[in-house]
Short mmCIF file of C-alpha atoms in Angstrom, two decimals:
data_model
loop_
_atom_site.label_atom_id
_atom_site.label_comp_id
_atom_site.label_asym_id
_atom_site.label_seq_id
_atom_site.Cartn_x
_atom_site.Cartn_y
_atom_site.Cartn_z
CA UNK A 1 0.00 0.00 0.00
CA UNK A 2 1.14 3.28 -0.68
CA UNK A 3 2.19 5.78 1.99
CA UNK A 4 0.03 8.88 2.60
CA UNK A 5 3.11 10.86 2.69
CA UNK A 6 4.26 9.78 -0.69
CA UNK A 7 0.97 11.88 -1.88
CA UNK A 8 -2.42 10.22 -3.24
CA UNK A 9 -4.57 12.33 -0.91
CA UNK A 10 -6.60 14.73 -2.80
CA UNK A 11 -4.92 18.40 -2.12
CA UNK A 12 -7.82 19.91 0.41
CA UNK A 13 -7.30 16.62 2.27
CA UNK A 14 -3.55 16.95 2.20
CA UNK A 15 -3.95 20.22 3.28
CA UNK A 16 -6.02 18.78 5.97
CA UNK A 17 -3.92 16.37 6.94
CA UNK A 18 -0.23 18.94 7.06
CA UNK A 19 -1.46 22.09 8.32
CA UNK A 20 -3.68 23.77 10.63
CA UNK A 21 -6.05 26.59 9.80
CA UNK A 22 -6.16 29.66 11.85
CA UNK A 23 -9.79 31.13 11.38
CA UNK A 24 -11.36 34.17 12.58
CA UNK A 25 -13.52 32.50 14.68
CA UNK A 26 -11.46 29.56 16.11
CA UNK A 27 -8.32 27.29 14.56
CA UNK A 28 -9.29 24.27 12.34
CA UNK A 29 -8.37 21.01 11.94
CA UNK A 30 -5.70 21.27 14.75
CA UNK A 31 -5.35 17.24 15.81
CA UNK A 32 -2.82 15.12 13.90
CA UNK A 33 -3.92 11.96 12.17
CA UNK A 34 -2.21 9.33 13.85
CA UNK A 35 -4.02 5.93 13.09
CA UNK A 36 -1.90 3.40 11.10
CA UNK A 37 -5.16 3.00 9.15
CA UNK A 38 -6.52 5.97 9.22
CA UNK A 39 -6.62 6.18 5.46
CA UNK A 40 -7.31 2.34 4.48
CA UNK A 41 -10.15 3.68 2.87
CA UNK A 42 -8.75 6.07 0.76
CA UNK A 43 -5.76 2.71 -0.10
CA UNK A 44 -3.39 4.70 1.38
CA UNK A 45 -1.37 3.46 4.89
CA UNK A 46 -0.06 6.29 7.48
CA UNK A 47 2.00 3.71 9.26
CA UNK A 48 5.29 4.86 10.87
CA UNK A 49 8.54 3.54 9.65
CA UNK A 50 12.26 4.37 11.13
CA UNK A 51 13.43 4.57 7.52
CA UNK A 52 10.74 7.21 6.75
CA UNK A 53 11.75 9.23 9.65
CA UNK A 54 15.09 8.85 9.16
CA UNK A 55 15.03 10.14 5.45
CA UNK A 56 12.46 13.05 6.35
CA UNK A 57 13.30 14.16 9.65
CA UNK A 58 15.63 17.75 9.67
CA UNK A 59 16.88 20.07 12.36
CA UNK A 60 17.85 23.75 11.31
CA UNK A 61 19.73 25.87 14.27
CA UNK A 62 18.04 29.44 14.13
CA UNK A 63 20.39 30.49 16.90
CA UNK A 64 22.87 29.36 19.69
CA UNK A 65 24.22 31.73 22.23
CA UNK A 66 25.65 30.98 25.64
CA UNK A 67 22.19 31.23 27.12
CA UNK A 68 19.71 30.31 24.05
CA UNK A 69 19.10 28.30 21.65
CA UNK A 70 16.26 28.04 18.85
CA UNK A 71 15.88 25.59 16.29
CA UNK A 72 13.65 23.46 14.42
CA UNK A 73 12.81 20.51 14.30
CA UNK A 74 11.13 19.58 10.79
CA UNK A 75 8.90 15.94 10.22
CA UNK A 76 8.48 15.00 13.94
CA UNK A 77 5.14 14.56 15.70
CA UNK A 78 3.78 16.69 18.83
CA UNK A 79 4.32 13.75 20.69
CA UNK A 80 7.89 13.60 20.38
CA UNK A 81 8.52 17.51 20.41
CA UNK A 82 6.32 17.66 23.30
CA UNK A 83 8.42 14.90 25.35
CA UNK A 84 11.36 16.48 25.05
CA UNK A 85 9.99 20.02 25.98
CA UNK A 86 8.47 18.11 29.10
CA UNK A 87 11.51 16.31 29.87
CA UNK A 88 13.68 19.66 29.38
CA UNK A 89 11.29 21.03 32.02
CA UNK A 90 11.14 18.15 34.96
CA UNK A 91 13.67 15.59 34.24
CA UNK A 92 16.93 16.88 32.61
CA UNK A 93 18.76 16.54 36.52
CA UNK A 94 21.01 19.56 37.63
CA UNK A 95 22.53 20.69 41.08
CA UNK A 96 20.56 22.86 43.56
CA UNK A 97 21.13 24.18 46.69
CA UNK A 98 19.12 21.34 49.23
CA UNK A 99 20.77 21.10 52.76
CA UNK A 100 21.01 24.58 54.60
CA UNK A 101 22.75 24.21 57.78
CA UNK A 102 22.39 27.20 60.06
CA UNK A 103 24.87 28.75 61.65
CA UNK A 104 24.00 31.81 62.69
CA UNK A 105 21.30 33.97 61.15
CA UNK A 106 20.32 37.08 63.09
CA UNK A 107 18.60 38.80 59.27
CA UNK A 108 15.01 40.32 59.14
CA UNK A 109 14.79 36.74 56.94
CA UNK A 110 13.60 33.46 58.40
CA UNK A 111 15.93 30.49 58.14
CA UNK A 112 13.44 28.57 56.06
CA UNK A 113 12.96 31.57 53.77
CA UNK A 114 16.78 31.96 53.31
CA UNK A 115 16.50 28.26 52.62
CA UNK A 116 14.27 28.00 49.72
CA UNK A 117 16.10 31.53 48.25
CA UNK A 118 19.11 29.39 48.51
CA UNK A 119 17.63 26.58 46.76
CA UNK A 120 16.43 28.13 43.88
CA UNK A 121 19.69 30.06 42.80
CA UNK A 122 21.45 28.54 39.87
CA UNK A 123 24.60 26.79 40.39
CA UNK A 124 27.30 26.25 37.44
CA UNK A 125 27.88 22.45 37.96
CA UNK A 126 27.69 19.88 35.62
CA UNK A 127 25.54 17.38 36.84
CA UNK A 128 26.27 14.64 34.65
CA UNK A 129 29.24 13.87 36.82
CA UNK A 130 27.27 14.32 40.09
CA UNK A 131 25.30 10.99 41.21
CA UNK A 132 21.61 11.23 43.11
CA UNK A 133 21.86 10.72 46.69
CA UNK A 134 18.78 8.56 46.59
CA UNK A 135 16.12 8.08 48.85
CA UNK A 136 16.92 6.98 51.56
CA UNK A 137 20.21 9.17 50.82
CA UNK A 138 23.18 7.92 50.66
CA UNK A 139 26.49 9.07 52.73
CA UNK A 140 27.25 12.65 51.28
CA UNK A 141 30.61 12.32 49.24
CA UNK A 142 32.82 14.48 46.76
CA UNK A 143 30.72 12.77 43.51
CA UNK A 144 27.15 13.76 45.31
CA UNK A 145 27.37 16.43 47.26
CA UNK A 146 28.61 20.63 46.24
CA UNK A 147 29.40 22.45 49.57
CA UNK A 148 28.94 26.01 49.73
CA UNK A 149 29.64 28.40 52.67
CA UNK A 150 27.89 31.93 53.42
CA UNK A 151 29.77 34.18 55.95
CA UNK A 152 28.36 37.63 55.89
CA UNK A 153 28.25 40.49 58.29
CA UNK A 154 26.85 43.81 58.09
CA UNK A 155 28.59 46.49 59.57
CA UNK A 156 28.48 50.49 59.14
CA UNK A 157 31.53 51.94 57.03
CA UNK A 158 34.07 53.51 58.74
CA UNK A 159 34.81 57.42 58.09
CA UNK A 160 36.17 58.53 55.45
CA UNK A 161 40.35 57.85 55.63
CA UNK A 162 39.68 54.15 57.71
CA UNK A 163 40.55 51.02 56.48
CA UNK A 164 37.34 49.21 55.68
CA UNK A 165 35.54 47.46 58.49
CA UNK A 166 36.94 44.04 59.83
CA UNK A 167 36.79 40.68 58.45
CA UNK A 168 33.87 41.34 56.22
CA UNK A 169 33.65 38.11 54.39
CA UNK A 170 33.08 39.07 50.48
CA UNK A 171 30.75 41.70 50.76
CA UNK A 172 29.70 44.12 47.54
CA UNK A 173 29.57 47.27 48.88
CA UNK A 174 26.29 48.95 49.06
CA UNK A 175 25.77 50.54 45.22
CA UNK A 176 21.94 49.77 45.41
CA UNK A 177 19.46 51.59 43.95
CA UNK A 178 18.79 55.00 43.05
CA UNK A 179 17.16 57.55 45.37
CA UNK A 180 18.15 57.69 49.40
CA UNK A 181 19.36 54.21 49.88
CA UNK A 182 18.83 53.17 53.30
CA UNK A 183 21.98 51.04 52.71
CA UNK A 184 24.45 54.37 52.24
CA UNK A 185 27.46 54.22 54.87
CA UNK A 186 26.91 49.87 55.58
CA UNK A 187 29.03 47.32 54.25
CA UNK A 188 27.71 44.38 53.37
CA UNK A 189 23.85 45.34 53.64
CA UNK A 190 23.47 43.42 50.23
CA UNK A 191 23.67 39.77 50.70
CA UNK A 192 24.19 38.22 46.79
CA UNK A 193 24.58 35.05 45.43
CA UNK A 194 28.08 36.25 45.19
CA UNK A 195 28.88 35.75 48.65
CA UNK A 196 28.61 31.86 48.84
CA UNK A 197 31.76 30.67 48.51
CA UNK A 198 32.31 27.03 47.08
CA UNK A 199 34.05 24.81 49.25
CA UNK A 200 35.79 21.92 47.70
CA UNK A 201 35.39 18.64 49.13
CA UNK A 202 38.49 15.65 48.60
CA UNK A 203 38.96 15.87 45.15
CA UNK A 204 36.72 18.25 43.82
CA UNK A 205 39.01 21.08 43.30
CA UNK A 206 41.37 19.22 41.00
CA UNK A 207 38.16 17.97 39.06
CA UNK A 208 36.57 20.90 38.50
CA UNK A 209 39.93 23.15 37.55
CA UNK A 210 39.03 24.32 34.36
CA UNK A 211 35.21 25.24 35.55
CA UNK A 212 35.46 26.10 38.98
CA UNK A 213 31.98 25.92 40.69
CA UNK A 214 30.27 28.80 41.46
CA UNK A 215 26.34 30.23 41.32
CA UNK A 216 25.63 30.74 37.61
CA UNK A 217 25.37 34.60 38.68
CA UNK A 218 26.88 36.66 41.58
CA UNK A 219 24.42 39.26 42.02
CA UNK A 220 21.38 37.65 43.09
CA UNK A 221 20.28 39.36 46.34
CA UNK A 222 19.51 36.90 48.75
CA UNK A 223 18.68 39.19 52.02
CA UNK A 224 19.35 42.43 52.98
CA UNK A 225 20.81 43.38 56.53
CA UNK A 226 21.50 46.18 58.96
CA UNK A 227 24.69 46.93 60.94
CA UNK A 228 24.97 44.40 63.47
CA UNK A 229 23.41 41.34 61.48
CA UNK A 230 24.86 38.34 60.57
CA UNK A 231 24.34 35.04 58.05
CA UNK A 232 26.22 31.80 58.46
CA UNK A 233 25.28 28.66 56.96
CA UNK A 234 26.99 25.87 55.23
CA UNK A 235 24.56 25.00 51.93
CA UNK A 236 24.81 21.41 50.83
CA UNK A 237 24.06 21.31 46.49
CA UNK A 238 22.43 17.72 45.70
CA UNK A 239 21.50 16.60 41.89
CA UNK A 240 17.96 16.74 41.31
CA UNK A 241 15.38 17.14 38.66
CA UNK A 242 12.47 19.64 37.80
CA UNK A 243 9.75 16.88 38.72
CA UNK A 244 10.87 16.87 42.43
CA UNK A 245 11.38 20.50 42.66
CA UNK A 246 11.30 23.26 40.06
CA UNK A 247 14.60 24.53 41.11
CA UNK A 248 16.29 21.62 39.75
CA UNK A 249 14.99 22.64 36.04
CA UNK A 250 17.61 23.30 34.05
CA UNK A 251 15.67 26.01 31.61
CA UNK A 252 13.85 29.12 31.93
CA UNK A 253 11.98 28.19 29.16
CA UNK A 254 11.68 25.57 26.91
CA UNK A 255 9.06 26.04 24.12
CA UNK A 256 7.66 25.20 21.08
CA UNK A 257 5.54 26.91 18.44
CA UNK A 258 4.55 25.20 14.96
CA UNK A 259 5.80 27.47 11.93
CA UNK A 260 3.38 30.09 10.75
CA UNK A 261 2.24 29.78 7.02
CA UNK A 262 1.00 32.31 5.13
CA UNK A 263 -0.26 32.58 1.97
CA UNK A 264 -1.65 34.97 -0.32
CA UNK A 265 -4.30 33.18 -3.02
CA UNK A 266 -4.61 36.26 -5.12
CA UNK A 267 -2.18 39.06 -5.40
CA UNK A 268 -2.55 41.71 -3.12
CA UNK A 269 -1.91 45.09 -4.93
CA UNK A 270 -2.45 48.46 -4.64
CA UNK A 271 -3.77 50.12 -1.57
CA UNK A 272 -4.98 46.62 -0.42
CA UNK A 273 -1.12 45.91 0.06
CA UNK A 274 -0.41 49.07 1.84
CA UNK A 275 -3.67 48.38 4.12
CA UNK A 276 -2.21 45.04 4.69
CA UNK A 277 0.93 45.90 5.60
CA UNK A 278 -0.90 48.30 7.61
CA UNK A 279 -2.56 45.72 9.20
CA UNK A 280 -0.16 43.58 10.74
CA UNK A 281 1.82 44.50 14.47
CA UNK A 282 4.09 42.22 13.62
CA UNK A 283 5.41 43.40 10.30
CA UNK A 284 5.00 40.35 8.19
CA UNK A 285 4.37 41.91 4.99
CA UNK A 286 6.44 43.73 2.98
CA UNK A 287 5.28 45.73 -0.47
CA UNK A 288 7.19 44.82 -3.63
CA UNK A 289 7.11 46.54 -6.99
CA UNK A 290 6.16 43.58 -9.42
CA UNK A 291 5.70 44.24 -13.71
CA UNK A 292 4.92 47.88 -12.28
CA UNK A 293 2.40 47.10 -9.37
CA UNK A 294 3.07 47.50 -5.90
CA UNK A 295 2.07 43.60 -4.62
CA UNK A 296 1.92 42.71 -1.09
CA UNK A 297 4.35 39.39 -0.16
CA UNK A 298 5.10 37.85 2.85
CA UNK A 299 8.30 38.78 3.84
CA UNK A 300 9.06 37.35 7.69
CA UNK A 301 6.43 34.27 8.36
CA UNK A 302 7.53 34.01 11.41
CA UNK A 303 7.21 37.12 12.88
CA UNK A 304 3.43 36.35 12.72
CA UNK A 305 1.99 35.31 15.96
CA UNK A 306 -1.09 34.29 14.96
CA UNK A 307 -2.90 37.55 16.20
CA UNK A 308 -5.17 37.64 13.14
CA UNK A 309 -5.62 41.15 12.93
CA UNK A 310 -5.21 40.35 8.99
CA UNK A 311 -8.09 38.43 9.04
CA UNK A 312 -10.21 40.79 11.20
CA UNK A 313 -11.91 42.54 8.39
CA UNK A 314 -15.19 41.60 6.33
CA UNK A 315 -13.91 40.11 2.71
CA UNK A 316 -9.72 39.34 4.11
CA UNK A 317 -9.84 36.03 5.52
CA UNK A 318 -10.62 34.93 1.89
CA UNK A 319 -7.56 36.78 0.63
CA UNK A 320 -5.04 35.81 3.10
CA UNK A 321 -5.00 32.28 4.28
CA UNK A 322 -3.47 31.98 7.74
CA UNK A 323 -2.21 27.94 8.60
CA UNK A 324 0.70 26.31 10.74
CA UNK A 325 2.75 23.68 9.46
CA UNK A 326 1.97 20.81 11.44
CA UNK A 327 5.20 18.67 11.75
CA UNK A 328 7.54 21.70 12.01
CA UNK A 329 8.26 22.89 15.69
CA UNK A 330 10.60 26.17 16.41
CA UNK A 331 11.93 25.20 19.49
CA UNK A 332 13.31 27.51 21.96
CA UNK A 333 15.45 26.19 24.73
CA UNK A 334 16.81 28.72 27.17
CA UNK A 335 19.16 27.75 29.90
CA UNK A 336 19.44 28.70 33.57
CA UNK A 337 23.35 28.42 32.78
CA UNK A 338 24.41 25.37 34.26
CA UNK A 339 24.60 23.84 30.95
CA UNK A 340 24.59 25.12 27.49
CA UNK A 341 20.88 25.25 26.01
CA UNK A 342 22.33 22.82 22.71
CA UNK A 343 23.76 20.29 25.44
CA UNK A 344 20.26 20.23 27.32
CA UNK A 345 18.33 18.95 24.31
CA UNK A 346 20.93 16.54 23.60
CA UNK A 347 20.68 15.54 27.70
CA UNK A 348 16.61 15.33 27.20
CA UNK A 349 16.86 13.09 24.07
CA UNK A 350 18.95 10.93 26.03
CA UNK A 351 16.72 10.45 29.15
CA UNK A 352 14.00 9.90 26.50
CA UNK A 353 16.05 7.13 25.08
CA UNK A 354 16.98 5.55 28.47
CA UNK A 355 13.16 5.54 29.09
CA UNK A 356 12.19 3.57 26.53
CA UNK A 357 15.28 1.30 26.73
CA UNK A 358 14.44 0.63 30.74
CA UNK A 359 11.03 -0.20 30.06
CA UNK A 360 11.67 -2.12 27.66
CA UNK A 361 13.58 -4.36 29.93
CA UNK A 362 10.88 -3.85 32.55
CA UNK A 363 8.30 -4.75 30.26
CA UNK A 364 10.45 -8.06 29.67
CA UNK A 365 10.73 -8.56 33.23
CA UNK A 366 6.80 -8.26 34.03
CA UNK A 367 6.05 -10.26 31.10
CA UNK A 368 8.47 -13.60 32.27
CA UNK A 369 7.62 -13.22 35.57
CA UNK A 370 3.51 -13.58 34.91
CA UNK A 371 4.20 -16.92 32.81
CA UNK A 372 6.61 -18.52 35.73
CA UNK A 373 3.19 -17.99 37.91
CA UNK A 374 1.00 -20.85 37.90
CA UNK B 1 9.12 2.16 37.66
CA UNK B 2 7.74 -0.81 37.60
CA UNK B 3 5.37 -2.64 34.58
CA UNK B 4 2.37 -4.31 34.93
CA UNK B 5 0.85 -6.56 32.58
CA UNK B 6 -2.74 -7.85 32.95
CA UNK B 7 -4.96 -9.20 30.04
CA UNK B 8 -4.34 -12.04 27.89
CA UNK B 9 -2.25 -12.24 24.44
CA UNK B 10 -4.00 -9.81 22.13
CA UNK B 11 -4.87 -7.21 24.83
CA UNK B 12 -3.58 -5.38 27.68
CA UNK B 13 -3.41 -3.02 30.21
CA UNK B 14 0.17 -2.10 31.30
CA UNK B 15 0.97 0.09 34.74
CA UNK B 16 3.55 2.20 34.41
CA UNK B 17 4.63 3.71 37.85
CA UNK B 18 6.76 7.03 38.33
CA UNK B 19 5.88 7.84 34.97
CA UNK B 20 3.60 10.41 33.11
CA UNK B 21 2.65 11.95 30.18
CA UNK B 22 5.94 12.06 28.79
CA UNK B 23 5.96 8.23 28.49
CA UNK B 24 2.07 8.16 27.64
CA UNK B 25 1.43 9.99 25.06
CA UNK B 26 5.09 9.43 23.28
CA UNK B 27 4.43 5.28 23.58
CA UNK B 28 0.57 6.19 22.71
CA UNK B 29 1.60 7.98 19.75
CA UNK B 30 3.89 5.39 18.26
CA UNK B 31 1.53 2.49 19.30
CA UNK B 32 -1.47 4.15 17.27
CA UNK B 33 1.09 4.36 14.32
CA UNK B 34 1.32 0.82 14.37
CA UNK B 35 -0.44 -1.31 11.25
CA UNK B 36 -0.78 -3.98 14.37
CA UNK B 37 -2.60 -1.73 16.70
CA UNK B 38 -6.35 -1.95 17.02
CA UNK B 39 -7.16 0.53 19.63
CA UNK B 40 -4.43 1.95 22.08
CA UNK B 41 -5.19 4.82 24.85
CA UNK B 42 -3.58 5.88 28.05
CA UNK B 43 -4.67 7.60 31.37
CA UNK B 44 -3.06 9.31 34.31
CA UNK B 45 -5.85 7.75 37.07
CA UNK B 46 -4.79 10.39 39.18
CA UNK B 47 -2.65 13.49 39.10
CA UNK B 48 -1.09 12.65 42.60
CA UNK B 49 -0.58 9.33 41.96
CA UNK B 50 2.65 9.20 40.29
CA UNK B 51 0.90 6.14 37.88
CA UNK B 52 0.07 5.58 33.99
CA UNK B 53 -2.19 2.94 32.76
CA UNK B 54 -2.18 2.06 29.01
CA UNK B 55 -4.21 -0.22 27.46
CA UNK B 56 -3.14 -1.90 24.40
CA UNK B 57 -5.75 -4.13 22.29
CA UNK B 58 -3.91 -5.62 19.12
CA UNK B 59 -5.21 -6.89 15.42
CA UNK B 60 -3.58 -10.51 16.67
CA UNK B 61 -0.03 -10.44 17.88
CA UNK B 62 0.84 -10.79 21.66
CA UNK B 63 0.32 -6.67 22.75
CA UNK B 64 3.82 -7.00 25.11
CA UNK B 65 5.56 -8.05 21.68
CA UNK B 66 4.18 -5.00 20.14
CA UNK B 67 4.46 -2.49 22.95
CA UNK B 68 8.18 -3.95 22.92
CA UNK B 69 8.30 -3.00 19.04
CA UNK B 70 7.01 0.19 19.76
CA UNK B 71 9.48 1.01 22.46
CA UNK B 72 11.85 -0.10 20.06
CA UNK B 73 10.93 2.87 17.64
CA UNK B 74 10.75 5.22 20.11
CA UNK B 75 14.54 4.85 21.03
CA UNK B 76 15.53 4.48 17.24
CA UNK B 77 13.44 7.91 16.71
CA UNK B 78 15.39 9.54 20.00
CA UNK B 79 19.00 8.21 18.67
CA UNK B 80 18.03 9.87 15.17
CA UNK B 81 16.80 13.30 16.34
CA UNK B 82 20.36 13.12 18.69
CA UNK B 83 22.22 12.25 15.93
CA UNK B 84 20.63 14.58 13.34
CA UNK B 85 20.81 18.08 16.09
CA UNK B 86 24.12 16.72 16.88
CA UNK B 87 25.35 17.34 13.21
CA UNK B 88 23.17 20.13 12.96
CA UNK B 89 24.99 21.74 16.04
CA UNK B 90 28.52 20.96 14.59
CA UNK B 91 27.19 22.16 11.15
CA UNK B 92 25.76 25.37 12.55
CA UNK B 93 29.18 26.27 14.29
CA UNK B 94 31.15 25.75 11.70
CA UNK B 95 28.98 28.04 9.32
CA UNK B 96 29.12 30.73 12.34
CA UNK B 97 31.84 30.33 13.82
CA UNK B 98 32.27 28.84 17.60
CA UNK B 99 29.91 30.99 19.58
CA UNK B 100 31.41 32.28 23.08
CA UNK B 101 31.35 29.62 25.80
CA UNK B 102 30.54 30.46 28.79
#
């Protein structure tokens, strides 16, 4: 039988079948068609083959930075894009801040408070060479277990001509804000992520040379004090993931949208192309002189967010046709900096692939063990 | 997690525990693609119960064989999309240039 995608559908149903319509009064034909024989009828199969996939199936890189990435990934189904958005999201593991031991901590903030504002700053570690402590946890050792210290006292500056105060572990001085700031004449008033100080335990320190760890940024305020307060705690980092607690997430966001397709069925000329361009907050159109006649095209496709402003009026939504391509995602992965965004979809494809691999065996398991039964 | 099968050959309903829609729908997804599959649905019973149930009714072949075919695909499908934004990575940096680490 031959394969839908090999064509044989008439073209409305094709249509049907490849893109999504965005209408003025709600989006149509928005499901995929997944059913291996969901067009017997029609002789066609829609059957999924790893040959198929592997011939059809692209990934463009829009961007990479440091921080983001965004890409897409063409001839894949939601299903797939959306498993490795959700495991980007809750099960890509990182380090987070998990044990707070309290020292000292005479701040306006609580202990627990300090606690969970601990927790959820970002810490540049890789995890991948980190190992879960487990529940119940094991023994805390150099491969689970970051150790970070916070000494901080807030004192008032000395005069003018003084040596700074004393022993004022690695406090910014005050530079906050605009205005009268309170914290004018104190050292150490600002308590940032800056302050922690990464203690390396046995070998840690020869390990971790080249990428020494630290909180992904130093100037995360994590309390603010008066003269006479003090903070000292010992912060244990353990490897976690986003399921457990949404400070072991290694993105900000990670996102999808399905590319925007727009077409134009008749030209759009004249002051219908300047109205157009008019039209759209997004800038989509541009106006281009063709044989003479100033035709409207669609210059940036995905600018358009779908708004439908274009559509708004009586008589457009015949003359521009508004659709998302159905198997094309533009993914957008941004990192919390622990790892680079490109290395954290590689990491979620992976967990994806141990997933099916461990159930797999499971599955095998289960399946032996229910025939030994009698 | 932990699998449970109950049902005989052609159908059955499989427990998946610790796992969620991520596993659901992906498994779902490549089941219903499957010329073998007759009907294939999952459910999270509960939102606090950290569970998935997926029942699995096939044309005639044993539904843990094709589950197990379907898991196959699903790791072949997550080595290719690895192996395909790997090159695309290495492709894109070459074309740009290495982008600032860190």
């Amino acid at each position: 039988m031959k394969h839908v995608s090999e064509g044989g559908l008439p073209a409305h149903l094709e249509k049907q079948r490849t893109r999504m319509f965005v209408k003025n009064a709600a989006p149509e034909h928005t499901s995929t068609v997944e059913a291996a024989s969901a067009y017997a009828a029609s002789g066609l199969e829609n059957s999924f083959s790893i040959e198929r996939f592997r011939r059809d199936f692209r990934v463009e890189i829009q961007s990479l930075s440091a921080e983001e990435a965004v890409f897409d990934l063409i001839g894949i189904d939601a299903a797939l894009a959306n498993a490795f958005r959700r495991i980007l999201l809750a099960e890509v593991p990182t380090m987070a801040i998990e044990k707070v031991f309290i020292l000292n901590n005479t701040s306006m903030i609580q202990d627990e408070v300090l606690a969970h504002r601990l927790g959820l700053i970002p810490i540049r570690a890789d995890a991948r060479v980190f190992q879960f402590r487990g529940d119940p946890p094991d023994d805390p050792n150099e491969y689970n277990v970051i150790s970070f210290r916070l000494q901080v006292k807030c004192t008032k500056q000395r005069s003018s001509g003084a040596s700074p105060g004393p022993a004022v572990v690695g406090c910014a001085p005050s530079t906050a804000g605009s205005g009268a700031s309170s914290d004018a004449g104190l050292l150490g008033s600002r308590v940032t992520s800056g302050d922690l100080e990464w203690i390396p335990q046995g070998e840690q320190e020869e390990r971790f040379r080249d990428a020494p760890i630290a909180p992904v940024h130093d100037d995360i305020l994590i309390a603010k004090m008066r003269p006479g307060q003090e903070i000292e705690l010992e912060a244990w980092c353990e490897k976690g993931i986003g399921k457990t607690h949404a400070k072991w997430s290694p993105v900000c966001t990670a996102s999808y949208r399905l590319l925007p397709e727009i077409t134009l069925p008749k030209p759009v000329t004249g002051d219908d192309a300047t109205t157009l361009k008019g039209m759209c907050p997004t800038n989509v159109f541009d106006i281009e002189d063709l044989a003479g006649v100033p035709t409207a095209t669609v210059a940036r496709p995905r600018n358009c967010t779908m708004c439908r402003e274009c559509i708004r009026h009586p008589g457009w939504d015949e003359r521009v046709l508004l659709t998302r391509v159905k198997d094309h995602f533009i993914f957008s992965v941004e990192s919390t900096g622990a790892l680079p965004p490109e290395t954290l979809f590689q990491e979620s494809v992976k967990v994806l692939m141990q997933k099916a691999s461990d159930i797999a065996t499971l599955l095998k398991d289960a399946t032996a063990g229910q025939q030994s039964e009698p | 997690m932990e699998v449970e099968v109950c049902g005989d050959e052609s159908a059955a309903t499989f427990t998946f525990h610790n796992e969620d829609h991520t596993i659901g729908n992906t498994v779902r997804y490549m089941l219903n693609k499957m010329p073998e599959t007759s009907f294939v649905g999952y459910s999270v019973p509960h939102p606090a119960e950290p569970k998935m149930n997926l029942r699995l009714q096939t044309v005639g072949p044993p539904a843990t064989q094709v589950l197990h075919e379907a898991l196959g695909n699903l790791y072949q499908v997550s080595e290719h999309v690895l192996k395909t934004f790997e090159a695309a990575v290495a492709k894109h940096r070459t074309e740009q240039g290495a982008p600032e680490l860190r």
